[in-house]
Coordinates of C-alpha atoms in Angstrom, one line a residue:
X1 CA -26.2 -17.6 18.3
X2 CA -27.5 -20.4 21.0
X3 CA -29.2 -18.8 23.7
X4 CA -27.4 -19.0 26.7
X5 CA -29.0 -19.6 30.5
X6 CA -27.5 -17.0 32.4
X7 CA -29.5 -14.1 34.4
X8 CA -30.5 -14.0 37.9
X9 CA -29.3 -17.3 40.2
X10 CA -31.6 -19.8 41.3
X11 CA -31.5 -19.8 45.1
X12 CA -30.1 -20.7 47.6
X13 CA -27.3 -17.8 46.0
X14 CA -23.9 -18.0 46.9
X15 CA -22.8 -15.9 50.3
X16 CA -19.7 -14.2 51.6
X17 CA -19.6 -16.6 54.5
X18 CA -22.1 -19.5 56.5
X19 CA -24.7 -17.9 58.9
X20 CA -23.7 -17.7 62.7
X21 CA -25.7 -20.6 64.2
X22 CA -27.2 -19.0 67.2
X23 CA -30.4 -20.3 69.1
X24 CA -33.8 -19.7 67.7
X25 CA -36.6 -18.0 69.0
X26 CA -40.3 -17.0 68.3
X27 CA -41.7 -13.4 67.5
X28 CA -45.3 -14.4 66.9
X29 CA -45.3 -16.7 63.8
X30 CA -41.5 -15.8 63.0
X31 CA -38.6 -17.3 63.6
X32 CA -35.5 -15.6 64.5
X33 CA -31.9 -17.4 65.2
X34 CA -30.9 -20.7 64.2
X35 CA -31.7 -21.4 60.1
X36 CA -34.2 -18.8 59.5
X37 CA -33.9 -16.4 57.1
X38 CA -32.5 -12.8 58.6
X39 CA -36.1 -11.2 58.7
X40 CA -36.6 -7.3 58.7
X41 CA -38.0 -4.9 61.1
X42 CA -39.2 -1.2 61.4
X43 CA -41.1 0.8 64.1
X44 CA -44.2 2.6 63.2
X45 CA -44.1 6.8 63.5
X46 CA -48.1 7.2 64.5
X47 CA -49.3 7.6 68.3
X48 CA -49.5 4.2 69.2
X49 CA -52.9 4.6 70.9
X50 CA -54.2 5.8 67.3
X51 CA -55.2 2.7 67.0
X52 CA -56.9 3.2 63.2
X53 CA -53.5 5.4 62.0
X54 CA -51.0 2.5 63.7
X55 CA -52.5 0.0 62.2
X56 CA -53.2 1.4 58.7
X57 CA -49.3 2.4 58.8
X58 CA -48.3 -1.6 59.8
X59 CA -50.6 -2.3 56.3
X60 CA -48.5 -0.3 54.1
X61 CA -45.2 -1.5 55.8
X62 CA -46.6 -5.3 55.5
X63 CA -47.5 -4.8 51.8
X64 CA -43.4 -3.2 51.6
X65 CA -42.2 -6.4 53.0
X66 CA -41.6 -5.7 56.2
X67 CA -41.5 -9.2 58.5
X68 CA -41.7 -7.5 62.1
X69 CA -43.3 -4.3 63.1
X70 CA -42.2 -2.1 66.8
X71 CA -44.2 0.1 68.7
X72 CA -43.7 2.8 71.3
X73 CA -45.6 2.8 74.5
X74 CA -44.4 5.5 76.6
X75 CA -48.0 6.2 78.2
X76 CA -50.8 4.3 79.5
X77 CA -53.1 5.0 76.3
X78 CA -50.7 3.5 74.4
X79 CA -50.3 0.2 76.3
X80 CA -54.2 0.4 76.0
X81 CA -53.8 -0.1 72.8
X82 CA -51.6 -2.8 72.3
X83 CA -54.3 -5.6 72.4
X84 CA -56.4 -4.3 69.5
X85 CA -53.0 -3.9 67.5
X86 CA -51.7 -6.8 68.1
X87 CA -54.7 -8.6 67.7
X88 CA -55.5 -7.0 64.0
X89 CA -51.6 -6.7 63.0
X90 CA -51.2 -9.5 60.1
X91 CA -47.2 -9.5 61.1
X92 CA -45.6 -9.5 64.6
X93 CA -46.0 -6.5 66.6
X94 CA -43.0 -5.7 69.0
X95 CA -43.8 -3.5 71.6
X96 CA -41.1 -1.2 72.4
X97 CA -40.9 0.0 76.3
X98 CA -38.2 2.6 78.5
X99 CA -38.9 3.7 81.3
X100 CA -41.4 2.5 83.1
X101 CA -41.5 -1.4 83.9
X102 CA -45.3 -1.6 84.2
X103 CA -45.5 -1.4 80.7
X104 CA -43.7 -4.3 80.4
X105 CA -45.9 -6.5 81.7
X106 CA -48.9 -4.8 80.2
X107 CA -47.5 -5.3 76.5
X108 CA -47.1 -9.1 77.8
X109 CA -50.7 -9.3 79.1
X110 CA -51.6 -7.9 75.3
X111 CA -50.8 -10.3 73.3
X112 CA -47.9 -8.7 71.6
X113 CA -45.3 -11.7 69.8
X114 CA -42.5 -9.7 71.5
X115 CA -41.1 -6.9 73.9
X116 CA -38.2 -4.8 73.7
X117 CA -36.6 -3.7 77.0
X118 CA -33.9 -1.1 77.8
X119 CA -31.9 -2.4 81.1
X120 CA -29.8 1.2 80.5
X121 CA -33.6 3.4 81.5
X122 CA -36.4 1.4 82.8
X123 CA -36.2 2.1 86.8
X124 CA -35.0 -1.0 89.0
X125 CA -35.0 -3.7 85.8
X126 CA -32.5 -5.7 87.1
X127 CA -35.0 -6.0 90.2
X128 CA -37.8 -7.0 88.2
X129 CA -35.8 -9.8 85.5
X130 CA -37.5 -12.9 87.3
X131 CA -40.9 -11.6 87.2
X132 CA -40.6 -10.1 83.7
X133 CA -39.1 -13.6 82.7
X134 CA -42.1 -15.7 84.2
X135 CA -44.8 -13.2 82.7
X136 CA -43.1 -13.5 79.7
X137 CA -43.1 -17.4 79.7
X138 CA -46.2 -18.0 80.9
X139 CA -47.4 -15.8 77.7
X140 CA -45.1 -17.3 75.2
X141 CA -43.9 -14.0 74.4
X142 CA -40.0 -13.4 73.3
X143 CA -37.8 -10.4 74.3
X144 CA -35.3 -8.4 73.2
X145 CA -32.8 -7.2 75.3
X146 CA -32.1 -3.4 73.6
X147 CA -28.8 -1.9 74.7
X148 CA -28.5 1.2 73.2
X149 CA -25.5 3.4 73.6
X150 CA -27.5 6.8 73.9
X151 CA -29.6 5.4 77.3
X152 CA -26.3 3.0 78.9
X153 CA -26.2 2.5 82.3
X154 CA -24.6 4.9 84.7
X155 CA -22.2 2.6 85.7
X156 CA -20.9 1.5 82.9
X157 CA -20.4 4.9 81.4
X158 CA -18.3 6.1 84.8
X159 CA -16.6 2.5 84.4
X160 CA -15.4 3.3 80.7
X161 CA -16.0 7.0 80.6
X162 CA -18.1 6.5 77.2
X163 CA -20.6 4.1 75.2
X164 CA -17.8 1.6 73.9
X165 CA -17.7 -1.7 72.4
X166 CA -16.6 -3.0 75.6
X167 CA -19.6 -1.6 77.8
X168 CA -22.6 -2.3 75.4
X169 CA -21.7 -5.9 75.6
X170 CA -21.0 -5.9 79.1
X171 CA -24.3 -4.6 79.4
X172 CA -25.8 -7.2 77.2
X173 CA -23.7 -10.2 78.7
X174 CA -24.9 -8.8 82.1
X175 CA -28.2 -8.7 81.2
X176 CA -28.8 -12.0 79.3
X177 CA -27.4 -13.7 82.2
X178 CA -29.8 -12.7 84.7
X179 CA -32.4 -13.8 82.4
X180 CA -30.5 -17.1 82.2
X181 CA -30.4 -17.6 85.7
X182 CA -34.1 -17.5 86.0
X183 CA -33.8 -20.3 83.1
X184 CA -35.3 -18.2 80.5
X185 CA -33.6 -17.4 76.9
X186 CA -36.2 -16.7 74.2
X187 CA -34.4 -13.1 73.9
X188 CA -32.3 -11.8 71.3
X189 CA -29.8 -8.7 71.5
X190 CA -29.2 -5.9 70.0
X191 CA -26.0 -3.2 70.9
X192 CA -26.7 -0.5 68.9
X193 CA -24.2 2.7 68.1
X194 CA -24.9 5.5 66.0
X195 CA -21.1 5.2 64.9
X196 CA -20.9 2.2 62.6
X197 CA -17.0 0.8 63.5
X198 CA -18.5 0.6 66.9
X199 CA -21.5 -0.7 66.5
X200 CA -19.5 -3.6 64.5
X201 CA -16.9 -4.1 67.0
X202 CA -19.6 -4.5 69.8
X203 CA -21.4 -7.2 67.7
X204 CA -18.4 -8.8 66.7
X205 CA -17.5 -9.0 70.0
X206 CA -20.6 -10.0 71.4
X207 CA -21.2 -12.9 68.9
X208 CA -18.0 -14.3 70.4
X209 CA -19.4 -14.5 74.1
X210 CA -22.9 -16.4 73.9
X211 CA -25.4 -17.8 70.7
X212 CA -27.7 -15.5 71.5
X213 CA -29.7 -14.3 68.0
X214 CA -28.7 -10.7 67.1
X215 CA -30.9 -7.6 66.0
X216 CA -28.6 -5.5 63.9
X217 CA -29.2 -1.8 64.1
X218 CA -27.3 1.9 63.6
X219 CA -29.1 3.9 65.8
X220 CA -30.2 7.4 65.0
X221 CA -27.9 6.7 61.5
X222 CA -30.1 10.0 60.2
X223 CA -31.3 11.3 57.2
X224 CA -32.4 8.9 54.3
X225 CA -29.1 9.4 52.6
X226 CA -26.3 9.4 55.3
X227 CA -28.3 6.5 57.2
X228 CA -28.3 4.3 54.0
X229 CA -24.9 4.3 54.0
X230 CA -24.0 3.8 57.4
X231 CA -26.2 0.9 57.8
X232 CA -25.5 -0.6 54.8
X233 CA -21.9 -0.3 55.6
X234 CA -22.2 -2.0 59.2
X235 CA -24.8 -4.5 58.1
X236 CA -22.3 -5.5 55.5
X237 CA -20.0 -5.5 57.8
X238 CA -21.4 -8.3 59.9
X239 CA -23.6 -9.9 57.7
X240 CA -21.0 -10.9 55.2
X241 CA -19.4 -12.9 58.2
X242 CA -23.0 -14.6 59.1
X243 CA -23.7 -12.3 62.3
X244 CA -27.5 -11.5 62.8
X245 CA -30.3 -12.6 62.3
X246 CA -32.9 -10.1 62.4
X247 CA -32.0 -5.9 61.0
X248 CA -33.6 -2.4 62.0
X249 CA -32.6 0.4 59.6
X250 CA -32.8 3.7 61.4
X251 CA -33.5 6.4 59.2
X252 CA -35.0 9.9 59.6
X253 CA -37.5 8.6 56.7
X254 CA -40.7 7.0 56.7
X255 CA -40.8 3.8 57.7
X256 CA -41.7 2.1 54.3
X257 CA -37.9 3.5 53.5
X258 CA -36.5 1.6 56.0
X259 CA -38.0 -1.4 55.2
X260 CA -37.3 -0.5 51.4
X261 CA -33.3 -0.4 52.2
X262 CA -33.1 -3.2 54.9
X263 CA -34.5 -5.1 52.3
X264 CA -32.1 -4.2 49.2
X265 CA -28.9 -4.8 51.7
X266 CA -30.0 -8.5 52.2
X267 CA -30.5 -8.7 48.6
X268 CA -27.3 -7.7 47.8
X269 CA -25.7 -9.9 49.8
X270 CA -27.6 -13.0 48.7
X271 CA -29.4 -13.0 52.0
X272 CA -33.0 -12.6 50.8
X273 CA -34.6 -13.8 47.3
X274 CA -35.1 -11.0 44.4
X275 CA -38.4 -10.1 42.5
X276 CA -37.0 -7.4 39.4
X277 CA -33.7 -6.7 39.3
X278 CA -32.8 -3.7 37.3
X279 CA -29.0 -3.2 36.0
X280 CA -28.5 -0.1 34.6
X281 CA -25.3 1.8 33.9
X282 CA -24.5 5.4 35.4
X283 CA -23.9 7.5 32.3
X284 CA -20.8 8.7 31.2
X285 CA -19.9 10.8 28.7
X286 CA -19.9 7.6 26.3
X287 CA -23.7 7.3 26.7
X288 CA -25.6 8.0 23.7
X289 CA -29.3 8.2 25.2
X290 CA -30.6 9.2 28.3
X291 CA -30.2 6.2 30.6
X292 CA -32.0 8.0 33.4
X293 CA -35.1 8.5 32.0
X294 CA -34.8 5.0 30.5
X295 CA -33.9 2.9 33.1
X296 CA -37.1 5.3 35.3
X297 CA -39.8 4.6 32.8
X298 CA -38.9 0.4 32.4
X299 CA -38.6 0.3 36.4
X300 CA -42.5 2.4 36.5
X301 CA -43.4 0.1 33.6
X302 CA -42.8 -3.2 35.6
X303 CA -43.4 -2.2 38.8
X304 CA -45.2 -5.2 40.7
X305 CA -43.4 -7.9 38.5
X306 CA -43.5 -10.8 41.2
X307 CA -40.4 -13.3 39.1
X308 CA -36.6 -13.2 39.4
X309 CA -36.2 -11.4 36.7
X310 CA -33.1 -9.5 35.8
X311 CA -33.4 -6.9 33.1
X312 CA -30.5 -4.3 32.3
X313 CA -30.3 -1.4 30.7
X314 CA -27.6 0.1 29.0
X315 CA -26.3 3.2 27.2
X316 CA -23.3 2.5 25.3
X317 CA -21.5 0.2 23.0
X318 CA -18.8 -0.5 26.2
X319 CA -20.6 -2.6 28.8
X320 CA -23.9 -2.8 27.4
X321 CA -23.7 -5.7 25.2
X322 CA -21.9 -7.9 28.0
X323 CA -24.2 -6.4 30.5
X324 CA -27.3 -7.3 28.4
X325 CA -26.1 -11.0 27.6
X326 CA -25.8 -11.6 30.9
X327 CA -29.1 -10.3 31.9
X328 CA -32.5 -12.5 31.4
X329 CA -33.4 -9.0 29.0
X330 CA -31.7 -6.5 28.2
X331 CA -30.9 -3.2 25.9
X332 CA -27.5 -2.3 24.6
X333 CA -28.7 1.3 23.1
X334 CA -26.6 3.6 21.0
X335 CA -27.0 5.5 17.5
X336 CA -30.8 6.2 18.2
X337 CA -31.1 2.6 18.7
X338 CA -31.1 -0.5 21.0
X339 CA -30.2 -4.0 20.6
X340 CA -32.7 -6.4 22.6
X341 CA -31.4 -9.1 24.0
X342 CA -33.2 -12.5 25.4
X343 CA -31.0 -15.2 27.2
X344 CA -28.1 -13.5 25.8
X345 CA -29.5 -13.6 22.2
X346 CA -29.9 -10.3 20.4
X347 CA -33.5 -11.0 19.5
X348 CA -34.4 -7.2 17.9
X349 CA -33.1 -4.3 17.2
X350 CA -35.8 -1.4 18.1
X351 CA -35.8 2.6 17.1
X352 CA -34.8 4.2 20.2
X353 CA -38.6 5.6 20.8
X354 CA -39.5 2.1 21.1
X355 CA -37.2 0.5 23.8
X356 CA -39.3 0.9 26.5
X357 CA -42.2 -0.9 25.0
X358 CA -40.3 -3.5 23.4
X359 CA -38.6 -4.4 27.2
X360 CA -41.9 -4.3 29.1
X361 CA -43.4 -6.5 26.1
X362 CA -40.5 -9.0 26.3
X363 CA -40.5 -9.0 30.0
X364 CA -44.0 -9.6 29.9
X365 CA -43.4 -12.9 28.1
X366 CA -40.7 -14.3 30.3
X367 CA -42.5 -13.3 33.3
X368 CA -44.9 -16.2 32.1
X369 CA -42.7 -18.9 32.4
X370 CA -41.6 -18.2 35.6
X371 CA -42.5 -18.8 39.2
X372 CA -43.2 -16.0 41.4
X373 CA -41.1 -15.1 44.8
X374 CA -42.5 -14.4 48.3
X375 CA -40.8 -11.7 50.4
X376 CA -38.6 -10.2 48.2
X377 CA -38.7 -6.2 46.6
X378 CA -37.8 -4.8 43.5
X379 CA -34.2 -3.8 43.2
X380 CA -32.7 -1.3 40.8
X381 CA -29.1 -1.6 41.0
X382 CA -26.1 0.6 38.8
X383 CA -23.8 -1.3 36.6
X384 CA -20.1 0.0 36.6

């Protein structure tokens, strides 16, 4: 048989449709808007003026991947803080502020790449836009204005009697334009809804008014589970018609899960290069090993692999062969058994006891003669 080239595509990867063009800005040493890749973002769960635990925290979500780091600063101690984090921080730390507007300018004065504001609950904001703007300026430092249907503004709630699509981008329009009028527009937006049609509809609606860049995010989407889906569902949502350019997953997780999931969603959507890709079928009754444990103990077994490498393992005579041809390796197992495949070569055919060893080996060897990628995570994935 001739070994065939198939496996995982070089990039760029085909997407549903062209990116949004939208202006670009700066958080710290990041770009946002405009061509740059759609980066991801979490906010850290430690007191912020922990200073040791916050940072520590933004180590393990930088080693997960994560591009952009938030962190609350409801008190003074914490805007204390803020220098030596931002400072030490090897990604961009976003400081996240409500309530009071002093804070503001003290995350500005701290160094931090970025600050998020809440017009809906930070007293007299609109008051306060052109000095905000100039401190903000005169520091290089971006913004994001954070409408957020949980904290909207008084009057626009008694205006439309609840947090809909209409009022979270009148809020952001309004916003954004008072920034504008002091000439200053290194913000992006974010509209957020913990109901994912309206959370769509808003940014649909407000990618249609201005070219602002957009921070996609489900908030308060909850538990690991039930968030996953919700914000996969809106992030596909948009992001399959090229709207936003920078994604929050809210989840009642630890952070590194967010991260972990915002990731795999741009993955899957072509949006952001692959390391391991594991394809591995459900089970059925047709399966004739267990593929669970299998397709567990080869993901453990190459954890860390840095190459494009798409491996998939299968259970039955049904899809497995196809599914293995089409992978760079792959096992078609059945009959206490599995076929190994290379390329779309069957290369071996192992005692079932063996499989695992036999793919790590192999993988091993392809790995060599490929070229690792930056800012991309593992991905297991289930074939039908």
């Amino acid at each position: 048989m001739t070994a065939i080239g198939l496996g995982m595509p070089a990039m760029p990867a085909p997407v549903l449709a062209p990116r949004r063009r939208t202006r670009q800005i700066k958080v710290g040493d990041v770009l946002v808007g405009g061509d740059a890749p759609i980066s991801v973002q979490t906010m850290t769960t430690t007191k912020t003026h922990d200073i040791n635990a916050t940072l520590q925290q933004i180590a393990e979500l930088t080693a997960a991947g994560c591009d952009i780091v938030r962190v609350a600063c409801p008190t003074q101690d914490d805007a204390d803080a803020l220098p030596a984090i931002a400072r030490k921080s090897n990604i961009p730390v976003i400081a996240d502020i409500h309530f009071q507007p002093k804070y503001v300018f003290a995350a500005i004065e701290a160094g931090c790449a970025a600050v998020r504001v809440n017009p809906g609950n930070i007293k007299r904001f609109d008051d306060q836009v052109k000095e905000i703007a100039q401190a903000a300026k005169d520091h290089g430092t971006s913004l994001r204005i954070g409408v957020n249907a949980g904290s909207l503004d008084k009057r626009l709630l008694e205006k439309y009697g609840k947090a809909t699509p209409e009022a979270l981008v009148e809020s952001a329009v309004w916003e954004a334009s008072l920034f504008e009028e002091h000439d200053f527009h290194d913000f992006k937006i974010s509209v957020k809804h913990n109901d994912p049609v309206v959370m769509v509809r808003a940014y649909e609606m407000l990618s249609e008014r201005g070219d602002w860049p957009l921070h996609l995010g489900v908030t308060e989407a909850g538990p690991a589970f039930q968030g996953t889906i919700k914000s996969a569902t809106a992030f596909g949502a948009l992001l399959s018609k090229g709207i936003g350019d920078t994604i929050r997953v809210s989840l009642s997780a630890p952070p590194v899960e967010e991260v972990k999931v915002g990731i795999q969603i741009l993955q899957a959507l072509n949006l952001r290069p692959r390391k391991l890709e594991i394809v591995s079928c459900p089970s059925c009754g047709r399966a004739q090993v267990d593929v669970y444990e299998l397709a567990e103990k080869v993901t453990a077994g190459l954890e860390g692999m840095e190459v494009p490498l798409r491996v998939a393992v299968m259970g039955c005579v049904v899809n497995g062969p196809g599914e293995a041809r089409e992978a760079d390796l792959g096992v078609a197992s059945g009959n206490g058994k599995g076929q190994i495949f290379v390329k779309g070569e069957v290369i071996k055919t192992v005692p079932e006891r063996d499989i695992v060893e036999v793919l790590i080996e192999e993988a091993m060897k392809i790995a060599e003669t490929m070229e690792p990628v930056e800012g991309a995570e593992p991905q297991v994935i289930a074939a039908p």
